PDB file of C-alpha atoms in Angstrom:
ATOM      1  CA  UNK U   1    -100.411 -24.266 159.900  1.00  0.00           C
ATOM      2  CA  UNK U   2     -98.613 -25.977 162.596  1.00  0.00           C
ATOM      3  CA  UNK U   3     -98.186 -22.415 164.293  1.00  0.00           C
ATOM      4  CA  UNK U   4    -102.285 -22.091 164.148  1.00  0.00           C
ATOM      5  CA  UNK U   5    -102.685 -25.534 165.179  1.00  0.00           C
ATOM      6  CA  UNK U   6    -100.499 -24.782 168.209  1.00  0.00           C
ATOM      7  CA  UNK U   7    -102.597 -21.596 169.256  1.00  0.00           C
ATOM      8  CA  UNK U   8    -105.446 -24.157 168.927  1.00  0.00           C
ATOM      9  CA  UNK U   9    -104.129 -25.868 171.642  1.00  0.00           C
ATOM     10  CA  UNK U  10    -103.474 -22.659 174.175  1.00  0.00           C
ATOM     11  CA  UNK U  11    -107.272 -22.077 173.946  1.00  0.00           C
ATOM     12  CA  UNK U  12    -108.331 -25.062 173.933  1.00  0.00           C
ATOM     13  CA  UNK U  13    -106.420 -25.036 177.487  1.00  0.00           C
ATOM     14  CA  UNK U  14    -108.156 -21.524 177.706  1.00  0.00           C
ATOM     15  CA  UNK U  15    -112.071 -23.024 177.505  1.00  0.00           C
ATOM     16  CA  UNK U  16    -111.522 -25.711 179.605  1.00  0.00           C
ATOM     17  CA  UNK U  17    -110.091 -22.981 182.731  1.00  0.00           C
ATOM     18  CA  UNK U  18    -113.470 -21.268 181.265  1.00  0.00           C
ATOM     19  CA  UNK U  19    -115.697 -23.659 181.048  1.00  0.00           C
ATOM     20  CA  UNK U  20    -114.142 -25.240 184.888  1.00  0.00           C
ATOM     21  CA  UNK U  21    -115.442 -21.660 185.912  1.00  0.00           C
ATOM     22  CA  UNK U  22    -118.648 -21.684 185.139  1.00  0.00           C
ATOM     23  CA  UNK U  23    -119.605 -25.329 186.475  1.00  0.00           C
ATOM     24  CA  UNK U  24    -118.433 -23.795 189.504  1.00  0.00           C
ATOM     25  CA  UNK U  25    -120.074 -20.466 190.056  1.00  0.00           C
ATOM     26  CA  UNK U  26    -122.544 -21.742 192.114  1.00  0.00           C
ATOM     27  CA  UNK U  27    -119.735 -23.835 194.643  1.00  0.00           C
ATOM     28  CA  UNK U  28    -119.418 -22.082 197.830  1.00  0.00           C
ATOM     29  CA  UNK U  29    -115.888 -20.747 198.374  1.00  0.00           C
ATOM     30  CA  UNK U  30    -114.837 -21.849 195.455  1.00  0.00           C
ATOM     31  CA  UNK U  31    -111.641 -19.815 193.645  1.00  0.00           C
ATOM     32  CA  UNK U  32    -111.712 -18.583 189.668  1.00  0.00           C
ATOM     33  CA  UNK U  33    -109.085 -20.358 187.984  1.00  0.00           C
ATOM     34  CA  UNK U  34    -106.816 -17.673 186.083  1.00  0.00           C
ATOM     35  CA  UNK U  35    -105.606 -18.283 182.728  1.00  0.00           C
ATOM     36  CA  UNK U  36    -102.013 -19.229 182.457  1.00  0.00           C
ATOM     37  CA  UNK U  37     -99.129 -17.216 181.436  1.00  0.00           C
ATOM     38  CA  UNK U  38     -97.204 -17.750 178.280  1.00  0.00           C
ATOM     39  CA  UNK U  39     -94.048 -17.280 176.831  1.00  0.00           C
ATOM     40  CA  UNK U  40     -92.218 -17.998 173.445  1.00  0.00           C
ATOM     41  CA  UNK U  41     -90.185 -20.786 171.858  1.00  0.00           C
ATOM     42  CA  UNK U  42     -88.245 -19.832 168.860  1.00  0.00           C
ATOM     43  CA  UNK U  43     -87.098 -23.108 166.521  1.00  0.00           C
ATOM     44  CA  UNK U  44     -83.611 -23.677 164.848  1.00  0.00           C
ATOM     45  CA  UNK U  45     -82.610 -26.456 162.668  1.00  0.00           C
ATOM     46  CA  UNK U  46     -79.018 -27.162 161.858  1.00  0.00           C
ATOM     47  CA  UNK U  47     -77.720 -23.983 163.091  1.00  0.00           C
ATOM     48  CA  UNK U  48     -80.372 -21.932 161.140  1.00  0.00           C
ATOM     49  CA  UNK U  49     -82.540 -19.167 162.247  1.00  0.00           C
ATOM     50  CA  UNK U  50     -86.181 -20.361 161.818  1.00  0.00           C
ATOM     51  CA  UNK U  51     -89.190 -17.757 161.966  1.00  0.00           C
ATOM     52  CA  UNK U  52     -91.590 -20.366 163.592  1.00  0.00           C
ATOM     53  CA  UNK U  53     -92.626 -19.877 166.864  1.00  0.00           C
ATOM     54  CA  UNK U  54     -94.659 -21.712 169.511  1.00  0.00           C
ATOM     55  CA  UNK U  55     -96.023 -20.348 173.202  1.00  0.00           C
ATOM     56  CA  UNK U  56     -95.058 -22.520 175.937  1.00  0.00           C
ATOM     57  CA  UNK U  57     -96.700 -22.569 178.874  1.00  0.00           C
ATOM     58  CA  UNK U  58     -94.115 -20.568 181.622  1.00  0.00           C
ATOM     59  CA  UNK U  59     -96.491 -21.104 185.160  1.00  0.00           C
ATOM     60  CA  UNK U  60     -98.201 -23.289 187.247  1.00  0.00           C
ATOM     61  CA  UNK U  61    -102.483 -22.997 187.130  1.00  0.00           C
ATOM     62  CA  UNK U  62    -102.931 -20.007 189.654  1.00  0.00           C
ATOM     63  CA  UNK U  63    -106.471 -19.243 190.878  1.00  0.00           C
ATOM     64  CA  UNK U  64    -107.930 -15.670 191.762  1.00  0.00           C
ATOM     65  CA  UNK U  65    -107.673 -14.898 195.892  1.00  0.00           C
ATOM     66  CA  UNK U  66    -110.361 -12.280 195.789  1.00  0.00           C
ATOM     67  CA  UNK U  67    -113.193 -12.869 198.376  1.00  0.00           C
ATOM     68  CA  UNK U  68    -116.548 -13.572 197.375  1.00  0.00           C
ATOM     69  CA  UNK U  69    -119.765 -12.637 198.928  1.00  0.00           C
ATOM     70  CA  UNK U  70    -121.093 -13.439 202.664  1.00  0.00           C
ATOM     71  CA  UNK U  71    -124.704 -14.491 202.527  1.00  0.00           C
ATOM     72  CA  UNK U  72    -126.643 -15.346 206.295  1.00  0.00           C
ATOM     73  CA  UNK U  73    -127.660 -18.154 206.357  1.00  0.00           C
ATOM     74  CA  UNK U  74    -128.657 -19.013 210.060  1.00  0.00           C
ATOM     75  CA  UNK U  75    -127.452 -22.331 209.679  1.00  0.00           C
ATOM     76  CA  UNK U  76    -124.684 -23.452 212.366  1.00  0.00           C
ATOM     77  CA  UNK U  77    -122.896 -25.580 210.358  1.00  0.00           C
ATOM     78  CA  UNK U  78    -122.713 -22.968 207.733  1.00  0.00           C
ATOM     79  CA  UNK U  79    -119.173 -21.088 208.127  1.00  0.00           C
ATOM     80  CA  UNK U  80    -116.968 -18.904 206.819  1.00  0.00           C
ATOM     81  CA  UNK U  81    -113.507 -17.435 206.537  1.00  0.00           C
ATOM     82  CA  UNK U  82    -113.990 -13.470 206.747  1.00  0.00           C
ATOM     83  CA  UNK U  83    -111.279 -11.790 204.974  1.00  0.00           C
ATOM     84  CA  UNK U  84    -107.974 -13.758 203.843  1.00  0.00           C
ATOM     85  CA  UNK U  85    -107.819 -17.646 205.288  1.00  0.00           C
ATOM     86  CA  UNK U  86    -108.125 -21.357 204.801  1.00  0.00           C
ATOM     87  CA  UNK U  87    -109.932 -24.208 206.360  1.00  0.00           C
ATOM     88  CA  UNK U  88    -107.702 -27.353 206.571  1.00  0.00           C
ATOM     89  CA  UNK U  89    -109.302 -29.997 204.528  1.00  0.00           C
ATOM     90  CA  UNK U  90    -108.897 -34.187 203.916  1.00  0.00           C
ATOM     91  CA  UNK U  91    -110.031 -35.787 200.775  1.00  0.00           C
ATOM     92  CA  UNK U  92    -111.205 -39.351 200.499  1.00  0.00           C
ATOM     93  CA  UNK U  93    -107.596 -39.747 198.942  1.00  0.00           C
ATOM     94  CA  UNK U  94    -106.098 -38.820 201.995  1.00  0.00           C
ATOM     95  CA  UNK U  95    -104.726 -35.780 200.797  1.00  0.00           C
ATOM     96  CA  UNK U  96    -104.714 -33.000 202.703  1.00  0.00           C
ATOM     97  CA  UNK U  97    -105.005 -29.217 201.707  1.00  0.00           C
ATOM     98  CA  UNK U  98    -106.571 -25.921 202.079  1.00  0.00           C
ATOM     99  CA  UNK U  99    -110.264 -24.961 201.329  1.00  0.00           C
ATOM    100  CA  UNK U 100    -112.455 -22.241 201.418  1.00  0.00           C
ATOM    101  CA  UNK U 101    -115.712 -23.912 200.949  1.00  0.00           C
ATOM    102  CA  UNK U 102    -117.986 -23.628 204.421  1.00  0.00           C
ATOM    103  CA  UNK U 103    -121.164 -26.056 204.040  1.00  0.00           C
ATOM    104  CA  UNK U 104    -120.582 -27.975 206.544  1.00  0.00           C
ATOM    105  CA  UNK U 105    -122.444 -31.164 207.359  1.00  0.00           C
ATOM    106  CA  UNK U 106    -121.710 -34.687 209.267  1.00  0.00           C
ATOM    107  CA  UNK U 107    -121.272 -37.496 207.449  1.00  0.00           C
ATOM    108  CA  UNK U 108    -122.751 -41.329 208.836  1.00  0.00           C
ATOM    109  CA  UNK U 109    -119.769 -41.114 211.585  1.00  0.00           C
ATOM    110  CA  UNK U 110    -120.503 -37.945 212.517  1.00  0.00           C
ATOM    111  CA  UNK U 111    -117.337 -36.472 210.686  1.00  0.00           C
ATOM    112  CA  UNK U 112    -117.440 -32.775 210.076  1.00  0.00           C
ATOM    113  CA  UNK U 113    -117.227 -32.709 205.888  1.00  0.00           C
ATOM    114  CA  UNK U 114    -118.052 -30.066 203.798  1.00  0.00           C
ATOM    115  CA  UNK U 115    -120.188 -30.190 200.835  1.00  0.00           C
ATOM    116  CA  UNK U 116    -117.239 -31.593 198.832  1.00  0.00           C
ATOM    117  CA  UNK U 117    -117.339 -34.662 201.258  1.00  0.00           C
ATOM    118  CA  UNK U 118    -113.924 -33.199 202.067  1.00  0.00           C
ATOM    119  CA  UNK U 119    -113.189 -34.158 205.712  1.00  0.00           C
ATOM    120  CA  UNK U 120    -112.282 -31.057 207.664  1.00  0.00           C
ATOM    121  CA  UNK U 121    -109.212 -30.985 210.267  1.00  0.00           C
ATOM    122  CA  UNK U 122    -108.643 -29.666 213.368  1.00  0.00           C
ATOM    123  CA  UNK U 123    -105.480 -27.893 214.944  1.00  0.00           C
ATOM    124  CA  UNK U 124    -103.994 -31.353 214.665  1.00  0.00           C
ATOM    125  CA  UNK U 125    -104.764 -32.401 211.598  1.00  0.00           C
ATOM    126  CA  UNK U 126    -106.895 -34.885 212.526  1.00  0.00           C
ATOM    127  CA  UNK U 127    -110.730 -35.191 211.721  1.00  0.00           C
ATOM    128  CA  UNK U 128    -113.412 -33.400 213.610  1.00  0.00           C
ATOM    129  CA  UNK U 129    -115.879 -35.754 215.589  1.00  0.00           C
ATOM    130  CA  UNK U 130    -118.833 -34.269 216.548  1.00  0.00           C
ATOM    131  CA  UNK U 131    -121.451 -35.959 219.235  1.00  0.00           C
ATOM    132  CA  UNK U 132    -125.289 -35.599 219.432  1.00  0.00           C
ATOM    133  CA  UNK U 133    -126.345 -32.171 220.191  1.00  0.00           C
ATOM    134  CA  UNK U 134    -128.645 -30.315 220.683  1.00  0.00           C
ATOM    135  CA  UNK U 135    -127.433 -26.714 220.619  1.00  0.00           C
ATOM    136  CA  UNK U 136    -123.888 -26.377 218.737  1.00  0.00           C
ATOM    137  CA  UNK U 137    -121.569 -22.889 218.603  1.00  0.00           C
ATOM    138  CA  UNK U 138    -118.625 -22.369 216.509  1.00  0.00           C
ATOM    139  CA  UNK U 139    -116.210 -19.245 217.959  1.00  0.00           C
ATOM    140  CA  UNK U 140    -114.300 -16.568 215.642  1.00  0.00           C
ATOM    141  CA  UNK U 141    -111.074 -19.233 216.194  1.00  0.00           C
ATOM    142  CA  UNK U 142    -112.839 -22.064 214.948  1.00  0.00           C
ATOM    143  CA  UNK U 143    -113.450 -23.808 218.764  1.00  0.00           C
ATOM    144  CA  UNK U 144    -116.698 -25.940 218.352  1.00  0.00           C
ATOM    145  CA  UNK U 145    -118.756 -25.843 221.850  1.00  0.00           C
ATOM    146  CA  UNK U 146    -121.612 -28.284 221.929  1.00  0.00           C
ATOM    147  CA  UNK U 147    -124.691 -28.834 224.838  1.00  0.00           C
ATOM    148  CA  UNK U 148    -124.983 -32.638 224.531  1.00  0.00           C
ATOM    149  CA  UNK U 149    -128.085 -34.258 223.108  1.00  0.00           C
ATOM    150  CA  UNK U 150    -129.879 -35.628 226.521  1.00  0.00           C
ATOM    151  CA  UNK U 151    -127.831 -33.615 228.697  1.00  0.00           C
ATOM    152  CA  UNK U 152    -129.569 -31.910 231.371  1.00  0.00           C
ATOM    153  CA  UNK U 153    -126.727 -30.026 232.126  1.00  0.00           C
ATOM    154  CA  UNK U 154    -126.626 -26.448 230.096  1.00  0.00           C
ATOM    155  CA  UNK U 155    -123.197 -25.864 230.492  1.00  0.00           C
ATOM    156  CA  UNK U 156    -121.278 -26.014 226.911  1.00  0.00           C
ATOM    157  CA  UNK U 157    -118.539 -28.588 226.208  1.00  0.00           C
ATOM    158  CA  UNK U 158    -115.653 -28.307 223.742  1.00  0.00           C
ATOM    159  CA  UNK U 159    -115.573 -30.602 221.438  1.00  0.00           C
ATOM    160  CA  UNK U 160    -112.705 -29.643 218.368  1.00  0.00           C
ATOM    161  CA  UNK U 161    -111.218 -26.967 217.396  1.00  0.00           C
ATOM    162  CA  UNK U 162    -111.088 -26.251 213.222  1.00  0.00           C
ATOM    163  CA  UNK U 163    -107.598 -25.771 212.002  1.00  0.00           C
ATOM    164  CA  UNK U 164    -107.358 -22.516 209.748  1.00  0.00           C
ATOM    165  CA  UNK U 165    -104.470 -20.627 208.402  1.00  0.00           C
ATOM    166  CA  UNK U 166    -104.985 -16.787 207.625  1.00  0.00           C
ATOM    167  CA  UNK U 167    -101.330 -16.376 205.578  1.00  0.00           C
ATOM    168  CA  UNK U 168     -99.972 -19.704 204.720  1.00  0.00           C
ATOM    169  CA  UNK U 169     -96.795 -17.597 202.870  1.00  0.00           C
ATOM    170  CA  UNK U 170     -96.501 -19.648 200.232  1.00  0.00           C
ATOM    171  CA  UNK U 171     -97.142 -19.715 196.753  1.00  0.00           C
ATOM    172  CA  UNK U 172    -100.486 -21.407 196.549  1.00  0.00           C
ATOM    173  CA  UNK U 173    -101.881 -23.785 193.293  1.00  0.00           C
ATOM    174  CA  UNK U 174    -104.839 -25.761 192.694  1.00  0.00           C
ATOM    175  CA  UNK U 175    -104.451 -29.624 192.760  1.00  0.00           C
ATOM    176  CA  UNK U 176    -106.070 -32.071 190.880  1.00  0.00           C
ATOM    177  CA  UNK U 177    -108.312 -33.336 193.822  1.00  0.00           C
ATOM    178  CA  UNK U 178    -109.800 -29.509 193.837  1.00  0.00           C
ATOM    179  CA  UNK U 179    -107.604 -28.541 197.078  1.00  0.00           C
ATOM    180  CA  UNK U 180    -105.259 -26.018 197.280  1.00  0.00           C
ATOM    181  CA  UNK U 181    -101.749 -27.040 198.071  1.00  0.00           C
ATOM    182  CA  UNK U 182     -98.202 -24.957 197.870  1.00  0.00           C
ATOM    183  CA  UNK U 183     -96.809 -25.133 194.497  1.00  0.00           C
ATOM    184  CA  UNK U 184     -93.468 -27.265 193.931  1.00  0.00           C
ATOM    185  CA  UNK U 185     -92.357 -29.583 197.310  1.00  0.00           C
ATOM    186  CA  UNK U 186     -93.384 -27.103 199.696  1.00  0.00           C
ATOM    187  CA  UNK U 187     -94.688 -28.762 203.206  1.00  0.00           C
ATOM    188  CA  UNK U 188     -98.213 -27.239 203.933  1.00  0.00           C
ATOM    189  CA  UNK U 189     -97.799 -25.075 206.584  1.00  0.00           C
ATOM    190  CA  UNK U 190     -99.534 -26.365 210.025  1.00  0.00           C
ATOM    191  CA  UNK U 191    -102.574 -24.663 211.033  1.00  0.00           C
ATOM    192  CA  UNK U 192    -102.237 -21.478 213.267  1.00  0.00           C
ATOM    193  CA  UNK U 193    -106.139 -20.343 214.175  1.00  0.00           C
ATOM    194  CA  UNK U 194    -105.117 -16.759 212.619  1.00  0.00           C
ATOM    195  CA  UNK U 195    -108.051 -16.663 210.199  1.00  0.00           C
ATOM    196  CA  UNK U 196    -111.448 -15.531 211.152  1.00  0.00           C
ATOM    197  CA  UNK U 197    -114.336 -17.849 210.924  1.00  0.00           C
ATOM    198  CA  UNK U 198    -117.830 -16.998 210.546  1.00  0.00           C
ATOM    199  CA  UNK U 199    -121.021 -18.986 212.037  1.00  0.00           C
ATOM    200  CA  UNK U 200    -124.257 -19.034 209.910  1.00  0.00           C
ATOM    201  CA  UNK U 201    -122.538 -17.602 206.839  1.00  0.00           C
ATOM    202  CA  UNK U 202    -121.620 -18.854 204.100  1.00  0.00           C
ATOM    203  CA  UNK U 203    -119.272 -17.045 200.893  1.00  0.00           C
ATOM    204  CA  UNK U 204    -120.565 -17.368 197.391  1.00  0.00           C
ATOM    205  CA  UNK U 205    -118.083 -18.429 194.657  1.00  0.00           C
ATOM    206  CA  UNK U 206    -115.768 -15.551 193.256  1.00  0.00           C
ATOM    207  CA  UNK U 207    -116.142 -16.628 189.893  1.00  0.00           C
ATOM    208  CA  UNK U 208    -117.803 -13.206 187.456  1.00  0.00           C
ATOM    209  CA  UNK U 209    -120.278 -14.765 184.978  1.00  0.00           C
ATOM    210  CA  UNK U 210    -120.459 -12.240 182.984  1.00  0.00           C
ATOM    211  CA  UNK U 211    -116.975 -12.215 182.676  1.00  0.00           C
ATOM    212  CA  UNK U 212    -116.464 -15.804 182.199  1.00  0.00           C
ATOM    213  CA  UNK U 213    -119.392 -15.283 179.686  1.00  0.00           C
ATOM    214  CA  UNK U 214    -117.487 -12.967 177.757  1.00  0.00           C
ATOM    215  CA  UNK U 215    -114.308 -14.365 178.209  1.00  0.00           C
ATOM    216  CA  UNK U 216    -116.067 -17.521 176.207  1.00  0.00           C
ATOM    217  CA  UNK U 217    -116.985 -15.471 173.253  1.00  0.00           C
ATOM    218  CA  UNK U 218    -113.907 -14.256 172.533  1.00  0.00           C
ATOM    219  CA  UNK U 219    -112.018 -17.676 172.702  1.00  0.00           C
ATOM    220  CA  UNK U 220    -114.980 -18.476 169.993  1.00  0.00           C
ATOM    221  CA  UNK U 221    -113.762 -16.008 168.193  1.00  0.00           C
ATOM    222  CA  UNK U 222    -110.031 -16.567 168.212  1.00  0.00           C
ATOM    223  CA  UNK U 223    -110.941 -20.282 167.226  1.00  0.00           C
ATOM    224  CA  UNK U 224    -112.595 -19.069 163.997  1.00  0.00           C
ATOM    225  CA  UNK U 225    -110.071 -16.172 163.093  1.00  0.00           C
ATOM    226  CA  UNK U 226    -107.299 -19.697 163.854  1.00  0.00           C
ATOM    227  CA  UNK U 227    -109.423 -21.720 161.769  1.00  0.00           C
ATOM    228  CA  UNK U 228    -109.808 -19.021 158.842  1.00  0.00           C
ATOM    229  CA  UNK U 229    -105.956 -18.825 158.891  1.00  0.00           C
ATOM    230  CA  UNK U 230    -105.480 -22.415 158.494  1.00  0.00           C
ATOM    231  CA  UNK U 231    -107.807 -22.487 155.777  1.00  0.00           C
ATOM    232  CA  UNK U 232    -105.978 -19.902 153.981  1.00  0.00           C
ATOM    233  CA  UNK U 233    -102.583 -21.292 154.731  1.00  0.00           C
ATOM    234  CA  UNK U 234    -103.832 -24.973 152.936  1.00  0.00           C
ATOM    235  CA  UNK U 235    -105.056 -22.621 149.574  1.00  0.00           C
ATOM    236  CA  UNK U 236    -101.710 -20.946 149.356  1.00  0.00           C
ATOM    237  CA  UNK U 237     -99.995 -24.279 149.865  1.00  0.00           C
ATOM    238  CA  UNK U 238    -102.230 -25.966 147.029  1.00  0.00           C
ATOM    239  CA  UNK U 239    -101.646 -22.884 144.604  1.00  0.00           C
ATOM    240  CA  UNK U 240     -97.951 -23.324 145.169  1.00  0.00           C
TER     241      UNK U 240
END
């Protein structure tokens, strides 16, 4: 019983990653959590071999790097990273990580957030202010040119540049906050403008649904084949 219980557990651990999947299919940029890899724990007591046995979690929550679809939008504060790459991202925590997610909009200070409300950094790692404009373009390198609202000038002014990371070469996790951050106490790596960012573009989520759809059934199933065994475990027990 206590070795069903205990495979209760892993998939209970199993439908939340599932279930965090789906409430997120829709997010742009957003990265599939993967399940997590197990190992085994045998038990002795008092020098004794003991047949029980118990999976232990043996890594940290990863997340699936595969890129997910670019859909035009036409709307310039709608970007992208095309191929492998990172914005550089603030929460309201003050945290700062990595990000993939591109809907860009400006908060009541005229912040550059995304739809997370995640304030995005520049090559400094300091947050973008953007000025009244009326035309705004965002380069392959992340350099935001603006023509000033009123200006009769129609010469372009810089106004930021959006720090972005193509490689960060480092072993990447998820973070509580939703960020992605190096795994153990790994500095983030500074921002280096390698990564290729889209205007007018946004990428859909990576998550399947279909898969994560399927993958739900069959932790159903595993819960009822675990809760059959307990059942059968307890009459055994009560005919002893």
């Amino acid at each position: 019983i206590y070795v069903a219980l205990n495979a209760m557990q892993t998939l209970k651990t199993d439908m939340r990653i599932n279930a965090q999947n789906l409430a997120n299919v829709n997010v742009p940029g957003f990265r599939a959590d993967t399940q997590i890899s197990r190992g085994s724990t045998f038990l002795e007591a008092a020098e004794q071999l003991s047949t029980r046995v118990f999976q232990r979690q043996t890594t940290e929550t990863s997340f699936s790097e595969n890129s997910g679809t670019l859909t035009n939008t036409d709307q310039p504060l709608d970007l992208s990273i095309v191929g492998k790459g990172y914005f550089y991202v603030q929460t309201g925590n003050d945290e700062v990580g990595l990000s993939r997610r591109g809907d860009m909009q400006l908060n009541t200070e005229r912040l550059l957030v995304n739809g997370a409300g995640q304030r995005v950094l520049n090559v400094s790692l300091q947050p973008i202010n953007i000025p009244s404009y009326e035309d705004i373009v965002i380069n392959e390198l992340g350099e935001i040119f603006i023509n000033p609202a009123g200006s009769e000038e129609a010469e372009r002014i810089q106004v930021g540049t959006i720090g972005s990371i193509a490689n960060p070469n480092v072993s990447l996790i998820k973070a509580a906050s939703g960020v992605i951050k190096p795994s153990g106490d790994i500095d983030l790596p500074k921002p280096n403008q390698t990564a290729k960012i889209g205007q007018g573009q946004l990428e859909t989520s990576n998550v399947s649904s279909i898969g994560e759809l399927i993958n739900s059934l069959e932790n159903q199933r595993k819960i009822e084949m675990v809760t059959k065994f307990i059942k059968t475990a307890k009459e055994i027990d009560e005919s002893g």
